[in-house]
Coordinates of C-alpha atoms in Angstrom, one line a residue:
Chain A
M1 CA -0.3 0.1 -0.1
S2 CA 2.4 2.8 -1.3
G3 CA -0.4 4.6 -1.8
L4 CA 0.0 9.0 -1.9
P5 CA 3.2 10.9 -0.7
P6 CA 2.9 11.7 2.7
A7 CA 2.3 15.2 2.4
D8 CA -0.8 14.6 -0.6
S9 CA -1.8 11.8 1.9
S10 CA -2.4 13.7 4.6
V11 CA -4.7 16.6 2.4
L12 CA -6.3 14.0 1.3
L13 CA -7.4 12.1 4.7
E14 CA -8.4 15.8 6.1
R15 CA -10.6 16.4 3.2
C16 CA -12.3 13.0 3.8
R17 CA -12.6 13.4 7.8
Q18 CA -14.3 16.5 7.1
G19 CA -17.4 14.7 4.7
D20 CA -15.8 15.6 1.4
Q21 CA -17.0 12.5 -0.3
A22 CA -15.3 12.7 -3.7
A23 CA -12.1 12.7 -1.7
F24 CA -13.3 8.9 -0.3
R25 CA -13.9 8.4 -3.6
Q26 CA -10.7 9.1 -4.1
L27 CA -9.0 7.3 -1.5
F28 CA -11.1 4.0 -2.8
A29 CA -9.6 4.6 -6.1
L30 CA -6.0 4.9 -4.7
Y31 CA -6.3 2.1 -2.0
S32 CA -8.6 -0.6 -3.1
P33 CA -6.4 -2.0 -5.3
T34 CA -3.9 -2.8 -2.8
V35 CA -7.1 -3.9 0.1
L36 CA -8.3 -5.8 -2.5
R37 CA -5.4 -8.2 -2.5
L38 CA -4.8 -8.4 0.7
V39 CA -8.2 -9.2 1.3
G40 CA -8.5 -11.8 -1.1
R41 CA -4.8 -13.3 -0.5
M42 CA -6.2 -13.5 3.2
L43 CA -10.0 -15.0 2.7
G44 CA -9.6 -17.2 -0.5
R45 CA -13.6 -17.0 -0.3
R46 CA -14.2 -15.9 -3.4
E47 CA -18.3 -14.8 -2.7
D48 CA -16.9 -12.7 0.7
I49 CA -14.2 -11.0 -1.1
E50 CA -16.4 -7.6 -2.3
D51 CA -18.6 -7.8 1.0
T52 CA -15.3 -7.6 3.3
V53 CA -13.7 -4.8 1.1
Q54 CA -16.9 -3.2 1.3
E55 CA -16.5 -3.5 5.2
V56 CA -13.1 -2.5 5.5
F57 CA -14.3 0.8 3.5
L58 CA -17.1 1.4 6.0
Q59 CA -14.6 0.8 8.6
V60 CA -11.8 3.3 6.9
H61 CA -14.6 5.7 6.6
R62 CA -16.2 5.7 10.0
S63 CA -13.1 5.7 12.3
L64 CA -11.2 7.8 9.9
K65 CA -11.4 10.7 12.7
D66 CA -9.5 8.2 14.9
F67 CA -6.9 8.1 12.8
R68 CA -3.8 10.2 14.2
G69 CA -0.8 10.1 11.8
D70 CA 1.0 8.1 14.9
S71 CA 2.0 5.9 11.9
K72 CA 1.2 5.7 8.1
F73 CA -1.8 5.8 6.9
S74 CA -1.1 2.3 4.9
T75 CA -0.5 1.2 7.8
W76 CA -3.4 1.2 9.7
L77 CA -6.0 0.6 6.7
H78 CA -3.3 -2.5 7.0
R79 CA -4.0 -3.3 9.7
V80 CA -7.7 -2.5 9.7
T81 CA -8.2 -5.1 6.7
V82 CA -6.7 -7.9 8.8
N83 CA -8.5 -7.0 11.9
V84 CA -11.9 -7.4 9.1
V85 CA -10.8 -10.4 7.5
L86 CA -9.9 -12.2 11.0
M87 CA -13.6 -11.0 12.5
A88 CA -15.2 -12.1 8.8
R89 CA -13.3 -15.4 8.7
R90 CA -14.5 -16.0 12.2
A91 CA -17.7 -15.5 11.2
A92 CA -18.2 -17.2 8.4
Q93 CA -17.0 -20.5 10.6
S94 CA -19.6 -20.0 13.3
R95 CA -22.0 -19.7 10.2
P96 CA -23.6 -23.0 9.0
S97 CA -23.0 -23.8 5.0
F98 CA -25.7 -25.8 3.5
A99 CA -23.4 -26.5 0.5
P100 CA -19.9 -26.5 1.4
A101 CA -17.9 -26.7 -2.0
P102 CA -14.7 -28.6 -2.5
P103 CA -11.7 -26.7 -1.8
D104 CA -10.5 -26.7 -5.1
E105 CA -13.8 -25.4 -6.9
M106 CA -13.5 -22.6 -4.4
L107 CA -11.1 -20.2 -6.7
S108 CA -12.0 -21.9 -9.3
D109 CA -13.5 -20.1 -12.8
D110 CA -15.4 -21.1 -15.8
R111 CA -12.5 -20.4 -17.8
P112 CA -10.7 -22.9 -19.8
W113 CA -7.2 -23.1 -19.0
P114 CA -4.1 -24.1 -20.9
D115 CA -2.2 -27.4 -19.6
E116 CA 0.2 -24.5 -18.0
D117 CA -1.7 -22.6 -16.1
A118 CA -3.7 -25.5 -15.0
A119 CA -0.9 -26.7 -13.3
R120 CA -0.1 -23.9 -12.1
H121 CA -3.1 -23.1 -10.7
Q122 CA -3.5 -26.6 -8.9
R123 CA -0.3 -25.9 -7.1
L124 CA -1.5 -22.2 -5.6
L125 CA -4.3 -24.2 -4.5
A126 CA -2.8 -26.8 -2.7
F127 CA 0.0 -24.2 -1.4
Q128 CA -2.8 -22.0 -0.4
R129 CA -5.1 -25.1 1.7
C130 CA -1.4 -25.7 3.3
I131 CA -2.0 -21.1 4.5
D132 CA -5.2 -21.8 5.8
K133 CA -4.0 -24.5 7.9
L134 CA -1.5 -22.4 9.7
S135 CA -2.8 -20.6 13.1
E136 CA -4.2 -17.2 12.2
K137 CA -1.2 -15.7 13.7
K138 CA 1.1 -17.4 12.0
R139 CA -1.0 -16.8 9.2
T140 CA -1.2 -13.5 8.7
V141 CA 2.7 -12.4 9.4
F142 CA 3.2 -15.4 6.7
L143 CA 1.0 -13.8 4.2
L144 CA 1.8 -9.9 5.4
H145 CA 5.3 -10.0 4.7
E146 CA 5.9 -12.9 1.7
L147 CA 3.2 -12.0 0.3
E148 CA 2.7 -8.1 0.6
G149 CA 6.3 -7.7 1.2
L150 CA 6.3 -6.1 4.3
P151 CA 8.6 -5.6 6.6
A152 CA 8.8 -7.2 10.3
A153 CA 8.7 -3.5 12.2
E154 CA 5.7 -2.9 10.0
I155 CA 3.9 -6.3 10.2
A156 CA 4.8 -5.8 14.2
E157 CA 2.7 -2.3 14.6
I158 CA 0.1 -3.6 12.5
V159 CA -0.8 -7.1 14.2
G160 CA 0.7 -5.1 17.5
A161 CA 2.9 -7.7 18.7
P162 CA 6.3 -6.9 19.0
I163 CA 9.3 -7.5 16.2
L164 CA 10.5 -10.1 17.2
T165 CA 7.4 -12.4 18.1
V166 CA 6.7 -11.2 14.4
R167 CA 10.1 -12.9 13.6
T168 CA 9.4 -16.2 15.8
R169 CA 5.9 -16.4 13.6
L170 CA 7.4 -16.2 10.8
F171 CA 9.9 -18.9 11.2
Y172 CA 7.1 -21.7 12.6
A173 CA 5.0 -20.5 9.8
R174 CA 7.1 -21.6 7.1
Q175 CA 8.3 -24.3 9.3
E176 CA 5.0 -25.5 9.4
L177 CA 4.3 -24.8 6.0
A178 CA 7.1 -27.1 4.5
D179 CA 5.6 -29.8 6.9
L180 CA 2.0 -28.8 5.5
M181 CA 3.2 -29.1 2.0
R182 CA 4.8 -33.0 2.3
Q183 CA 1.0 -34.0 2.5
E184 CA 0.0 -32.1 -0.4
P185 CA 0.1 -34.6 -3.5
T186 CA 0.6 -32.0 -5.7
L187 CA 3.6 -29.9 -4.2
V188 CA 4.9 -33.3 -3.1
A189 CA 5.1 -34.9 -6.8
L190 CA 6.6 -30.9 -8.1
A191 CA 9.2 -31.4 -5.3
D192 CA 10.1 -35.1 -6.1
L193 CA 10.1 -33.6 -9.6
D194 CA 13.1 -31.4 -8.9
E195 CA 14.4 -33.2 -7.2
T196 CA 15.1 -35.6 -10.0
S197 CA 15.6 -33.8 -12.5
E198 CA 16.5 -30.3 -11.6
T199 CA 17.0 -28.1 -15.1
K200 CA 14.2 -29.8 -17.1
T201 CA 10.7 -29.1 -17.2
P202 CA 8.4 -31.7 -15.7
P203 CA 6.2 -33.0 -17.5
R204 CA 2.8 -31.5 -16.7
D205 CA 0.5 -34.5 -16.3
K206 CA 3.3 -35.3 -13.3
L207 CA 2.3 -31.9 -11.8
K208 CA -1.4 -31.9 -12.2
S209 CA -1.8 -35.6 -10.5
P210 CA 0.2 -37.3 -7.9
P211 CA 2.6 -40.5 -9.5
S212 CA 0.6 -43.0 -9.3
N213 CA 3.1 -45.6 -8.2
D214 CA 3.3 -44.2 -5.3
P215 CA 0.4 -45.6 -2.6
G216 CA 2.2 -43.5 0.4
Q217 CA 0.6 -40.1 -0.7
T218 CA -3.1 -39.9 0.6
K219 CA -4.8 -37.1 0.0
P220 CA -5.1 -35.1 3.8
Chain B
M1 CA 14.1 -29.0 -4.7
K2 CA 13.9 -28.4 -0.9
Q3 CA 10.5 -27.3 1.4
Q4 CA 12.0 -23.9 1.9
E5 CA 12.8 -23.5 -1.8
L6 CA 9.7 -24.2 -3.2
I7 CA 7.7 -22.3 -0.5
D8 CA 9.3 -19.1 -2.1
R9 CA 8.7 -20.3 -6.0
L10 CA 5.5 -20.6 -5.1
V11 CA 4.9 -17.5 -3.0
R12 CA 6.7 -15.7 -5.7
E13 CA 4.3 -17.9 -7.8
A14 CA 1.4 -16.0 -5.5
R15 CA 2.4 -12.5 -5.9
Q16 CA 2.1 -12.9 -9.9
Q17 CA -1.5 -14.4 -9.6
D18 CA -3.6 -11.6 -8.4
E19 CA -6.4 -12.3 -10.7
H20 CA -9.9 -10.7 -8.7
S21 CA -12.1 -10.0 -11.4
I22 CA -14.1 -7.9 -9.6
D23 CA -15.5 -4.2 -10.1
L24 CA -13.6 -1.6 -8.6
S25 CA -16.3 1.2 -9.6
S26 CA -19.0 -0.7 -9.0
L27 CA -17.9 -2.2 -5.7
E28 CA -16.7 1.2 -5.0
A29 CA -21.0 2.4 -5.9
R30 CA -22.2 0.6 -3.2
V31 CA -19.5 1.6 -0.7
M32 CA -20.6 4.8 -1.0
D33 CA -24.3 4.0 -1.0
R34 CA -23.8 2.4 2.7
I35 CA -22.0 5.2 3.8
S36 CA -24.7 7.8 2.4
Q37 CA -27.4 5.9 4.2
G38 CA -25.4 5.4 7.4
D39 CA -24.8 1.7 7.3
A40 CA -22.9 0.8 10.4
P41 CA -19.8 -1.3 10.0
R42 CA -20.3 -4.7 10.6
F43 CA -16.9 -5.6 12.8
P44 CA -17.3 -2.3 14.9
S45 CA -14.0 -3.3 16.9
A46 CA -12.2 -4.2 13.8
I47 CA -10.5 -0.9 14.4
P48 CA -7.3 -0.3 16.5
P49 CA -8.1 0.7 19.7
R50 CA -7.1 4.8 20.0
R51 CA -4.6 5.0 22.4
P52 CA -5.8 7.4 25.1
A53 CA -3.9 10.9 25.2
W54 CA -2.8 11.0 29.1
I55 CA -0.5 7.7 28.2
P56 CA 2.2 9.4 27.0
A57 CA 1.4 12.3 29.2
A58 CA 1.6 10.0 32.4
F59 CA 5.0 8.1 30.9
G60 CA 6.6 11.3 30.6
L61 CA 5.6 12.0 34.2
A62 CA 6.9 8.5 35.3
A63 CA 10.0 9.0 33.4
A64 CA 11.4 12.8 34.9
A65 CA 9.8 11.0 38.9
A66 CA 12.4 8.2 38.1
A67 CA 15.1 11.0 37.0
G68 CA 14.4 13.2 39.7
L69 CA 15.1 10.1 41.9
V70 CA 18.1 8.4 40.5
W71 CA 19.7 12.6 40.6
Y72 CA 18.7 12.8 43.9
A73 CA 20.5 9.6 45.0
S74 CA 23.5 10.3 43.5
L75 CA 23.1 13.6 45.6
S76 CA 23.4 12.0 48.6
P77 CA 26.8 11.3 50.6
A78 CA 25.2 7.9 51.8
A79 CA 24.2 6.6 48.5
P80 CA 26.1 4.6 46.2
P81 CA 28.1 5.1 43.6
V82 CA 26.5 5.6 40.3
V83 CA 28.3 3.6 37.5
V84 CA 28.1 5.0 34.2
V85 CA 28.8 2.5 31.6
P86 CA 30.4 4.1 28.4
P87 CA 28.2 3.0 25.4
T88 CA 30.0 0.5 23.2
P89 CA 31.2 1.5 20.2
T90 CA 29.4 0.7 17.8
A91 CA 30.1 0.8 13.7
P92 CA 27.7 4.0 12.3
L93 CA 24.5 1.9 11.0
T94 CA 23.7 2.6 7.7
A95 CA 20.3 2.1 7.1
M96 CA 17.9 4.9 7.5
H97 CA 14.1 3.2 7.9
S98 CA 15.9 0.3 10.3
S99 CA 14.2 -0.9 13.2
V100 CA 16.3 -1.9 16.2
E101 CA 14.9 -4.1 19.2
K102 CA 17.4 -4.9 22.0
F103 CA 17.4 -7.8 23.6
H104 CA 18.5 -9.5 27.6
T105 CA 17.7 -12.8 27.2
G106 CA 17.0 -14.8 31.4
T107 CA 18.1 -17.5 32.1
E108 CA 17.1 -19.5 28.9
G109 CA 18.4 -18.8 25.6
K110 CA 15.4 -17.2 22.8
L111 CA 15.3 -18.2 18.9
V112 CA 15.1 -15.3 16.4
A113 CA 13.8 -16.1 13.1
V114 CA 14.5 -13.3 10.2
P115 CA 13.0 -15.2 7.2
R116 CA 15.4 -16.2 4.4
M117 CA 18.2 -14.3 5.6
A118 CA 18.8 -16.3 8.9
S119 CA 17.4 -17.8 12.0
L120 CA 19.4 -16.7 15.9
W121 CA 19.5 -18.5 18.9
L122 CA 20.3 -15.4 21.7
E123 CA 21.5 -17.9 24.5
G124 CA 20.8 -17.5 28.1
E125 CA 22.4 -14.2 30.5
S126 CA 23.1 -12.6 26.7
Q127 CA 22.4 -9.2 26.1
G128 CA 22.1 -6.7 23.2
S129 CA 20.4 -5.2 19.9
I130 CA 19.1 -6.4 16.9
E131 CA 18.8 -4.2 13.9
D132 CA 16.9 -5.7 11.2
A133 CA 17.8 -3.0 8.6
G134 CA 16.2 -4.7 5.4
E135 CA 18.7 -5.1 3.8
R136 CA 21.1 -5.8 6.8
L137 CA 20.3 -7.7 9.8
S138 CA 22.9 -6.4 12.7
V139 CA 23.2 -7.8 16.0
V140 CA 25.0 -5.9 18.5
L141 CA 26.5 -8.3 21.8
D142 CA 26.7 -6.6 25.0
E143 CA 27.3 -9.7 26.6
G144 CA 26.4 -13.8 25.9
A145 CA 26.2 -16.0 23.2
V146 CA 24.5 -15.5 19.8
S147 CA 24.4 -18.9 17.0
L148 CA 23.6 -17.6 14.4
D149 CA 22.5 -20.4 11.3
V150 CA 23.0 -18.0 7.9
L151 CA 21.1 -19.2 4.9
P152 CA 22.6 -19.1 1.5
Q153 CA 22.6 -15.6 0.1
P154 CA 23.6 -13.7 -3.0
A155 CA 24.1 -10.5 -1.7
P156 CA 27.2 -10.7 0.7
D157 CA 27.5 -8.8 4.2
R158 CA 24.0 -8.8 5.4
V159 CA 24.3 -10.1 8.2
E160 CA 26.8 -9.2 11.2
V161 CA 27.7 -9.1 15.1
I162 CA 29.5 -6.5 16.0
A163 CA 31.0 -7.6 19.8
G164 CA 33.3 -5.1 21.7
N165 CA 35.8 -4.1 19.1
F166 CA 35.0 -6.5 16.5
R167 CA 32.8 -6.7 13.5
V168 CA 31.6 -10.5 12.5
S169 CA 30.2 -10.1 8.8
V170 CA 28.7 -13.7 7.8
K171 CA 29.5 -14.9 3.6
G172 CA 26.5 -17.7 3.9
T173 CA 27.6 -20.2 7.3
K174 CA 26.4 -21.2 10.5
F175 CA 29.0 -19.2 13.6
R176 CA 28.7 -18.6 16.9
V177 CA 29.5 -15.6 18.9
A178 CA 30.3 -15.0 22.4
R179 CA 31.5 -12.3 24.3
H180 CA 32.8 -13.0 27.8
Q181 CA 34.9 -10.5 30.4
G182 CA 36.2 -8.8 27.3
Q183 CA 37.0 -11.4 25.5
V184 CA 34.9 -12.0 22.2
E185 CA 35.0 -16.0 20.4
V186 CA 34.4 -16.7 17.1
D187 CA 32.7 -20.1 16.2
V188 CA 32.5 -21.3 12.8
E189 CA 30.4 -24.6 12.4
H190 CA 30.5 -24.1 8.3
G191 CA 31.3 -21.5 5.6
V192 CA 33.4 -18.1 6.0
V193 CA 33.2 -15.0 8.1
Q194 CA 34.9 -12.3 8.8
V195 CA 36.2 -10.8 11.8
T196 CA 37.4 -6.9 11.6
P197 CA 37.9 -4.5 14.0
L198 CA 36.2 -1.7 14.3
D199 CA 38.6 0.5 14.8
G200 CA 41.5 -0.3 11.5
S201 CA 43.8 -1.4 14.0
A202 CA 44.8 -4.7 12.1
S203 CA 43.5 -5.9 9.0
P204 CA 40.4 -8.4 8.7
S205 CA 40.5 -12.1 9.1
L206 CA 38.7 -14.5 7.4
L207 CA 37.9 -17.6 9.6
R208 CA 37.0 -20.8 7.4
G209 CA 34.7 -23.5 9.1
P210 CA 35.0 -26.0 11.0
T211 CA 37.8 -23.4 13.2
G212 CA 37.5 -21.5 15.4
G213 CA 39.3 -17.6 16.8
S214 CA 39.2 -16.1 20.3
F215 CA 39.9 -12.2 19.7
P216 CA 40.7 -9.4 22.6
S217 CA 38.5 -6.9 23.3
K218 CA 38.7 -3.4 23.9
E219 CA 37.6 -3.9 27.5
A220 CA 40.4 -6.5 28.3
S221 CA 41.8 -6.4 31.3
P222 CA 45.8 -5.7 30.3
S223 CA 46.9 -8.9 32.8
R224 CA 44.8 -10.6 30.8
E225 CA 45.9 -13.6 29.3
L226 CA 44.8 -14.4 26.0
K227 CA 44.8 -17.7 25.2
P228 CA 43.9 -19.0 21.6
F229 CA 41.0 -20.7 20.7
V230 CA 41.3 -24.1 19.3
L231 CA 39.1 -27.0 18.2
G232 CA 41.3 -29.7 17.3
P233 CA 43.3 -31.4 19.7
Q234 CA 46.2 -31.5 17.3
A235 CA 46.7 -28.0 17.6
L236 CA 46.6 -28.0 21.2
N237 CA 50.1 -29.6 21.0
A238 CA 51.7 -28.0 18.2
P239 CA 53.1 -24.6 18.9
P240 CA 52.0 -22.3 16.2
S241 CA 55.3 -20.4 15.2
T242 CA 55.9 -19.4 12.1
A243 CA 59.3 -20.1 11.9
T244 CA 59.5 -23.3 13.5
A245 CA 56.9 -24.6 10.6
A246 CA 58.7 -23.0 7.7
G247 CA 61.9 -24.3 9.1
S248 CA 60.9 -28.0 9.0
I249 CA 59.6 -28.0 5.7
A250 CA 63.2 -26.3 4.7
S251 CA 64.4 -29.3 6.0
A252 CA 62.5 -32.2 5.1
T253 CA 62.0 -31.3 1.3
A254 CA 65.1 -31.2 -0.3
P255 CA 68.4 -31.4 2.7
G256 CA 71.5 -30.2 1.2
T257 CA 69.6 -29.8 -1.8
P258 CA 69.1 -26.3 -3.8
H259 CA 65.3 -26.1 -4.3
E260 CA 65.2 -24.6 -8.2
S261 CA 67.3 -27.4 -9.1
A262 CA 64.6 -30.1 -7.6
V263 CA 61.7 -28.0 -9.3
R264 CA 63.3 -27.6 -12.6
A265 CA 64.2 -31.0 -13.3
P266 CA 63.0 -33.1 -15.9
S267 CA 60.8 -36.3 -14.5
T268 CA 62.5 -38.1 -17.4
A269 CA 66.1 -37.2 -16.3
T270 CA 65.6 -37.8 -12.4
P271 CA 67.2 -40.7 -11.9
P272 CA 65.2 -43.5 -10.3
T273 CA 65.2 -42.6 -6.2
P274 CA 64.0 -44.9 -3.7
Q275 CA 60.1 -43.4 -3.2
P276 CA 60.2 -42.3 1.1
S277 CA 57.6 -44.1 3.1
L278 CA 53.5 -43.5 3.2
Q279 CA 54.0 -41.8 6.6
E280 CA 57.5 -39.7 5.8
M281 CA 55.1 -38.0 2.4
R282 CA 52.4 -37.5 4.9
N283 CA 54.7 -35.8 7.8
R284 CA 56.0 -33.3 4.3
A285 CA 52.6 -32.7 3.1
Y286 CA 51.2 -32.2 6.4
A287 CA 54.6 -29.3 6.6
L288 CA 53.8 -28.0 4.0
A289 CA 50.5 -27.1 4.3
S290 CA 51.6 -25.3 8.1
S291 CA 54.1 -23.1 6.1
C292 CA 51.5 -22.5 3.3
A293 CA 49.1 -21.9 6.1
T294 CA 51.2 -19.7 8.2
G295 CA 53.0 -18.0 5.5
S296 CA 49.8 -16.8 3.6
S297 CA 47.3 -15.7 6.8
N298 CA 45.9 -12.9 7.2
V299 CA 45.5 -12.9 11.0
A300 CA 45.5 -10.1 13.9
P301 CA 48.8 -9.9 15.8
G302 CA 48.2 -12.5 18.5
V303 CA 45.5 -14.3 17.7
V304 CA 45.6 -18.4 16.5
V305 CA 43.5 -19.5 14.2
T306 CA 43.1 -23.3 13.5
I307 CA 41.5 -24.8 11.1
E308 CA 40.5 -28.7 10.9
T309 CA 40.9 -30.2 6.8
T310 CA 41.4 -33.1 5.3
L311 CA 44.2 -33.4 2.6
A312 CA 43.3 -35.5 -0.2
L313 CA 46.0 -36.3 -2.9
T314 CA 46.7 -38.6 -5.8
V315 CA 50.2 -40.1 -6.3
S316 CA 50.7 -41.3 -9.7
S317 CA 53.4 -44.3 -10.7
D318 CA 57.1 -42.1 -10.9
G319 CA 55.7 -40.7 -7.6
R320 CA 55.1 -37.0 -8.1
V321 CA 51.5 -36.3 -6.4
G322 CA 48.8 -35.2 -9.1
T323 CA 46.2 -34.0 -8.5
F324 CA 45.3 -32.8 -3.9
S325 CA 42.0 -31.5 -2.6
F326 CA 41.1 -29.8 1.3
S327 CA 38.0 -31.1 3.0
P328 CA 37.0 -28.8 3.9
P329 CA 38.2 -26.8 1.6
V330 CA 40.9 -24.1 2.5
S331 CA 41.8 -20.4 1.2
P332 CA 42.4 -20.5 -2.5
T333 CA 45.8 -18.5 -1.3
I334 CA 47.0 -21.0 1.1
E335 CA 45.9 -24.1 -2.1
Q336 CA 47.7 -22.2 -5.0
C337 CA 50.6 -22.7 -2.4
F338 CA 50.7 -25.8 -2.1
Q339 CA 50.0 -25.9 -5.3
K340 CA 52.8 -24.8 -6.0
G341 CA 55.4 -26.6 -3.4
K342 CA 53.9 -30.2 -3.9
S343 CA 56.5 -30.8 -6.9
K344 CA 58.8 -31.7 -4.1
L345 CA 56.3 -34.2 -2.9
R346 CA 57.4 -37.8 -3.2
G347 CA 55.2 -40.8 -2.0
P348 CA 53.7 -44.1 -2.7
T349 CA 51.4 -44.9 -6.0
G350 CA 47.9 -44.3 -5.2
S351 CA 45.4 -42.3 -3.4
H352 CA 46.2 -40.7 0.2
A353 CA 44.3 -39.0 2.7
V354 CA 46.0 -36.9 5.2
P355 CA 43.9 -35.7 8.1
M356 CA 45.3 -31.9 9.6
T357 CA 45.2 -29.5 11.7
L358 CA 45.9 -25.8 10.4
S359 CA 46.9 -23.1 12.4
L360 CA 46.5 -19.8 11.1
G361 CA 48.2 -16.5 12.8
G362 CA 50.4 -16.7 16.4
R363 CA 53.0 -14.4 14.7

């Protein structure tokens, strides 16, 4: 969330605080792609993404007066987004689900996939499943650091924890991810292929499905 | 592929993926509608709590009161003397946007992980600070010990430990730095680190693991005896003297024979001579490597660094040494020196391994 230079940003925020709707539209245009991306990465469920982004900006509109500029606006916005997503996840877990979609179809769409894209899509779905299995705290810092590229100091401010704690969570998140990935047949196959042929392009059919001659690998 | 590399690859792919085909303009319209209708947020507690304005003022008052108490206590004749500890001299910190976090471990240590850079084990009763400047990680060690496992990375000098008046910078390695009572000990398990006096009083020393070094810090008492820090049992018994090592090689290689003529003589013109025994060749190879190690070291005066390595060499049918290698490898300077001197070695045909402990420094 790079946004505007601090001076421009403070002017825009001040206008938003005074109820200038045009300014808030400008703020939305500036930051909504980043909020959308972060919500998508943290939430995973396509059907809830739009509602959650709306919720984030409603919160921002209502609470902008409380933002005193002690931290960067982008850091504050990250914090609001993370909190909203966590609450949305908790709410989703507690509400009944009548027709649960299989995990692989949650992010899929109807477009035809070329082979290479399909393989990559499968890998990323498997990776997302592993990330989803991490605890809330580890998943949050992992996504903020690895996917959003935020430094540990800023993440510490966002999640309200000391920097050392953030680093420790990141360390264990990667360790747990490595263990979880060993249970994902798609990723196990990928690791095996890359070990046997470091430079060769792996065959596409092997990337898409686990090797059939490996009875030890079962889907979790 | 290692799991961690696979994670990095998947992270890169996930970063590129962003494929949320959501119409932001209609989303904006819905947000503005809800705002104009006065919709309340579903999760009011998602907003970060506002820090009450009186908290900073309270902290300020408390700090002022504490400072006043200390000042009053220092004025009182019955009060114990106030000891002012001078700050440890450190190099200027490079990054503009960096975070510094102080640490003081208790009896148990603490693990600190910096993903894709290093994991640090702060041992018990250690104190100092960690500065994460993004591209560089600095650990200032005031007391105690820290072990680092640094991931191999393309950019060197990204992780360092400042202990006393030494900077220990990393070239991709696993090592431990301890600072106790004016002595800085560096123990390298594998990889290479560079130890540089911060005041420029001596040239930098490269330590290639497995090895260790002991360095007197500025806070060392003048009467304290500097003991070499060694890993191998052989090094404890072998006095690390340049003169001794050089003398032994000179007498062992060509007694009474000019070196130049021995080197230049073609193999076909050399009359067949009885080949030395395996033990004799090992001794000569050891002496040559020791001489090379001592002569090529850039270790600070008063410091002894030892390297444990095994020399593998092949001797051809004419008794001359062909290929050779050190495992773990030694510095290229030592290898080049050994390459030059190996023409003087003779031994029984075959492949031989010579475990050895080389001493650097001690001059």
